[in-house]
Structure formats: structure tokens, C-alpha cells
Coordinates of C-alpha atoms and ligand atoms in Angstrom, one line a residue:
M300 CA -61.6 -6.3 117.6
A301 CA -64.5 -8.7 116.9
G302 CA -67.2 -6.0 117.4
P303 CA -70.3 -6.4 119.6
A304 CA -71.5 -9.8 120.5
Q305 CA -74.4 -11.2 118.6
R306 CA -77.7 -10.9 120.5
V307 CA -80.3 -13.6 120.9
L308 CA -83.8 -13.0 122.3
V309 CA -85.4 -16.1 123.9
V310 CA -89.2 -15.9 124.2
E311 CA -90.2 -18.8 126.5
D312 CA -92.6 -18.9 129.4
E313 CA -91.1 -22.1 131.0
E314 CA -88.4 -20.5 133.1
K315 CA -86.3 -23.6 133.4
I316 CA -86.0 -23.9 129.6
A317 CA -85.3 -20.2 129.2
Q318 CA -82.5 -20.4 131.7
L319 CA -81.0 -23.5 130.2
V320 CA -81.0 -22.0 126.7
A321 CA -79.7 -18.7 128.0
K322 CA -76.8 -20.3 129.9
N323 CA -75.7 -22.4 127.0
L324 CA -75.9 -19.6 124.4
Q325 CA -74.0 -17.3 126.7
A326 CA -71.3 -20.0 127.0
I327 CA -70.7 -19.7 123.2
G328 CA -70.3 -15.9 123.5
L329 CA -73.8 -14.7 122.7
D330 CA -75.6 -12.0 124.4
V331 CA -78.9 -13.4 125.6
I332 CA -82.1 -11.6 126.6
T333 CA -85.3 -13.3 127.6
A334 CA -89.0 -12.6 127.7
A335 CA -91.7 -14.8 129.3
D336 CA -94.7 -13.9 127.2
G337 CA -95.5 -12.7 123.7
T338 CA -96.2 -9.1 124.5
T339 CA -93.0 -8.7 126.4
G340 CA -91.2 -10.6 123.6
L341 CA -92.4 -8.2 120.9
Q342 CA -91.5 -5.2 123.1
R343 CA -88.0 -6.5 123.7
F344 CA -87.6 -7.4 120.0
R345 CA -88.3 -3.8 119.1
D346 CA -86.1 -2.4 121.9
E347 CA -83.2 -4.7 121.7
T348 CA -82.9 -5.5 118.0
P349 CA -81.6 -9.1 118.4
D350 CA -79.7 -11.0 115.7
L351 CA -81.8 -14.1 116.3
L352 CA -85.1 -15.0 117.9
I353 CA -85.9 -18.2 119.7
L354 CA -89.6 -18.4 120.0
D355 CA -91.7 -20.8 122.0
L356 CA -95.1 -21.3 120.2
M357 CA -97.3 -21.8 123.3
L358 CA -97.1 -18.6 125.2
P359 CA -99.4 -16.8 127.5
G360 CA -101.1 -13.8 125.9
I361 CA -100.0 -13.3 122.3
D362 CA -98.9 -16.8 121.1
G363 CA -95.6 -17.5 119.3
L364 CA -97.3 -17.7 115.9
E365 CA -98.6 -14.2 116.2
V366 CA -95.3 -12.9 117.6
C367 CA -93.6 -14.5 114.5
R368 CA -96.2 -12.8 112.2
Q369 CA -95.6 -9.4 113.8
V370 CA -91.8 -9.7 113.7
R371 CA -91.9 -10.7 110.0
K372 CA -93.7 -7.5 109.1
T373 CA -90.5 -5.6 109.7
S374 CA -87.6 -8.0 110.0
R375 CA -85.8 -10.9 108.4
V376 CA -84.1 -11.9 111.6
P377 CA -83.6 -15.7 111.8
I378 CA -86.3 -17.3 113.9
L379 CA -86.0 -20.7 115.6
M380 CA -89.3 -21.9 117.0
L381 CA -89.8 -24.3 119.9
T382 CA -92.8 -26.5 119.9
A383 CA -94.4 -29.4 121.7
R384 CA -94.3 -32.8 120.1
R385 CA -98.1 -33.0 119.7
S386 CA -98.4 -29.9 117.6
Q387 CA -97.3 -30.9 114.1
S388 CA -99.7 -28.5 112.6
D389 CA -98.1 -25.7 114.6
I390 CA -94.8 -26.5 112.9
V391 CA -96.3 -26.2 109.5
L392 CA -98.0 -22.9 110.5
G393 CA -94.8 -21.6 112.1
L394 CA -92.8 -22.2 108.9
E395 CA -95.6 -20.6 106.9
V396 CA -95.6 -17.4 109.0
G397 CA -91.8 -17.1 108.6
A398 CA -89.9 -19.2 111.1
D399 CA -86.6 -20.5 109.7
D400 CA -86.2 -23.6 111.7
Y401 CA -87.8 -25.5 114.6
L402 CA -87.1 -27.8 117.5
V403 CA -89.5 -30.1 119.1
K404 CA -89.6 -30.3 122.9
P405 CA -87.9 -31.9 124.7
F406 CA -84.7 -31.1 122.8
H407 CA -81.1 -31.6 123.6
V408 CA -79.5 -28.2 124.3
Q409 CA -76.5 -29.1 122.2
E410 CA -78.9 -29.5 119.3
L411 CA -80.3 -26.1 120.0
V412 CA -76.8 -24.5 120.1
A413 CA -76.0 -26.2 116.8
R414 CA -79.1 -24.8 115.1
V415 CA -78.5 -21.3 116.5
R416 CA -74.9 -21.4 115.2
A417 CA -76.2 -22.5 111.8
L418 CA -78.9 -19.8 111.6
L419 CA -76.4 -17.1 112.7
R420 CA -73.9 -18.3 110.1
R421 CA -76.5 -18.3 107.4
A422 CA -77.5 -14.8 108.3
L423 CA -73.9 -13.6 107.9
P424 CA -73.4 -13.4 104.1
E425 CA -75.3 -10.1 104.1
T426 CA -72.4 -8.5 105.9
E427 CA -69.6 -10.7 104.7
G428 CA -68.6 -8.8 101.5
P429 CA -68.3 -5.0 101.6
L430 CA -71.7 -3.3 102.3
R431 CA -72.5 -0.7 99.7
L432 CA -74.5 2.4 100.4
G433 CA -74.4 5.1 97.8
E434 CA -70.7 6.1 97.5
L435 CA -69.8 4.2 100.6
S436 CA -68.2 0.8 100.6
I437 CA -67.9 -0.7 104.1
D438 CA -65.7 -3.8 104.4
P439 CA -66.4 -5.6 107.7
A440 CA -63.6 -8.2 107.3
R441 CA -60.9 -5.6 106.7
R442 CA -62.6 -2.9 108.7
R443 CA -62.1 -0.4 105.9
L444 CA -64.3 2.3 104.6
E445 CA -64.1 3.8 101.2
R446 CA -66.1 6.7 99.8
A447 CA -66.1 6.9 96.0
G448 CA -63.0 4.7 96.0
A449 CA -61.0 6.8 98.5
L450 CA -60.0 5.3 101.8
I451 CA -61.4 7.1 104.8
E452 CA -59.7 6.6 108.2
L453 CA -62.1 5.8 111.0
T454 CA -61.5 5.1 114.7
S455 CA -62.6 1.6 115.9
L456 CA -65.7 3.0 117.5
E457 CA -66.6 5.1 114.5
F458 CA -66.3 2.0 112.3
D459 CA -68.4 -0.1 114.8
L460 CA -71.2 2.5 114.7
L461 CA -71.1 2.8 111.0
L462 CA -71.1 -1.0 110.4
F463 CA -73.9 -1.5 112.9
L464 CA -76.2 1.1 111.4
A465 CA -75.3 0.1 107.8
S466 CA -76.1 -3.5 108.7
H467 CA -79.7 -2.4 109.5
P468 CA -80.5 0.1 106.8
G469 CA -83.6 2.2 107.4
R470 CA -84.0 1.0 111.0
V471 CA -84.2 3.6 113.7
F472 CA -82.1 3.0 116.9
T473 CA -82.4 5.0 120.1
R474 CA -79.2 6.4 121.7
E475 CA -79.5 3.8 124.5
A476 CA -79.7 1.0 122.0
L477 CA -76.7 2.3 120.1
L478 CA -74.8 2.7 123.4
E479 CA -75.4 -0.9 124.2
R480 CA -74.7 -2.3 120.8
V481 CA -71.7 -0.3 119.9
W482 CA -70.0 0.3 123.3
G483 CA -71.2 -2.8 125.0
Q484 CA -73.2 -3.0 128.2
D485 CA -70.2 -2.8 130.5
R486 CA -69.0 0.6 129.4
V487 CA -70.2 3.6 131.4
V488 CA -70.8 6.3 128.9
D489 CA -73.4 9.0 128.5
T490 CA -75.9 9.0 125.7
R491 CA -74.4 12.3 124.6
S492 CA -71.3 10.4 123.7
I493 CA -73.4 8.9 120.9
D494 CA -74.2 12.4 119.6
S495 CA -70.6 13.4 119.5
L496 CA -69.6 10.1 117.9
V497 CA -72.3 10.6 115.2
S498 CA -71.1 14.1 114.6
R499 CA -67.5 12.9 114.2
L500 CA -68.6 10.1 111.9
R501 CA -70.7 12.4 109.7
K502 CA -67.7 14.8 109.2
K503 CA -65.9 11.8 107.7
I504 CA -68.6 10.1 105.7
E505 CA -70.9 12.8 104.6
R506 CA -70.2 15.4 101.8
D507 CA -72.2 17.9 103.9
A508 CA -72.4 17.0 107.6
N509 CA -75.1 19.5 108.2
R510 CA -77.3 17.8 105.6
P511 CA -76.5 14.1 106.1
R512 CA -77.4 11.8 103.2
Y513 CA -76.4 8.6 105.1
L514 CA -76.5 9.0 108.9
Q515 CA -79.8 10.5 109.6
T516 CA -81.3 12.0 112.8
V517 CA -84.8 10.9 113.6
W518 CA -86.0 13.7 115.8
G519 CA -87.1 12.6 119.3
T520 CA -86.0 9.0 118.7
G521 CA -82.4 8.5 117.6
Y522 CA -80.5 7.7 114.4
R523 CA -80.8 5.6 111.3
M524 CA -78.8 4.8 108.2
A525 CA -80.5 5.7 105.0
E526 CA -81.8 2.8 103.0
E527 CA -80.6 4.0 99.7
G528 CA -77.5 6.1 99.1
Ligands
CA255 CA1 -94.7 -22.5 126.5

């Protein structure tokens, strides 16, 4: 099982461009969400935790540079900015406030797809080797979990949840967000399924499931993986 699809957020007010980008990224297996202005873009970024952000600089309301600044306060997500040919200074500013790459409009959509692939690939090394968290060693390639050197058997779903949360240490996810990311959008499951999955996973990874050191409940919000073991 490959795990959940990587998700891209496209913040672009020109609907034709947004649609074109979305269509071509979906065609390579990415999950694409869109926003047509900066405020919605920031909201969706917080709600949907994308793996990559495509950001037009000229947006109604909060502009792309400000969106980029806001996102960089909390996230190292790869950011590809889109800009008009005339705004060379915007490119410089965009890179200064944390964009990773840029494309000048009009661009060839194949070029965009290539940049997106490169950025996602570059972002991967963080999860390529085993992730270490306290006593836990999570190996995404072999889908194995060890605690203090001992192999722990997990179901596929338990592993997906663990890997997803451990790939975003410290970040809080709502039950709805976890449902989408771990189960996928097409599965009809209740948010309580997340609670029982969390509880099963805790029994396996925690020394004391009632006082979890790793998989923490954030009351009224959801769950997060501890940043430090
Ligand atoms: Ca625009």
C-alpha cells in the first residue's frame, strides 16, 4: 500500500489556471485542493495540511507574499510561487519570504508538473530513513515499527496513522483531517473510528496508554504526535 496521496493546495484567483493546474496534478496522482484568494488559501492550508503549496502572488485580499510569510511561520512545506513576467522584484521578495521555487506566467503546464515533482521529491528525505521519536523507530519504506529495538506488529491503518502523525511532529490534526488523510476521502467512516484507532495504536506504542508520551490528545481539537520523545 502506497499510503495516502500527497496533497497540493493551489492558491490562484484565475480560475482557468487553477483548473488547468489541478487537472494536470491530479493526472499524476496528487490530491489537489484550490483556493481563489489569500484568506481562503490560509484557511485551507491550516485545515488541509497540504504537502505542497502553489501560490499565485497577485491575489485579491491578502496577497501571495503575505500568505507565504504566514505559512512560513509554522511550516516548511515546499512552496512554488507563480508570478507575472513584469514583477521581477516579486520573485526576489517571494524567495526572501520563503518560497522554494517560482514560475513566471505564462508557463507550460508540463514545466509546472516537473517543478512540483522535484519539490515533492526534495521534501521526501525527511521521511525516507526511519523516523525516530524517543524509543520509536518508524521505517516508512519497510512499514516497520520498532520500540527500543523490538518489532511491534501494527495493522496497515495503525501504521498509516502513526506515520502520518510522526511525519508532522507537534502539529495538531482534527479527527476529520485524520480521517481524510489516513482513510482517504472515499471511505465512509465515523470520526469515532479515529478515536478507537488511536486507542489501539496507543496500546501498542505507549508504555502507559493512559498517560501517552507520543500520541497526545489535544482536548477539544484532535490529536498530535509529541515533538520530542
Ligand atoms: Ca492572480
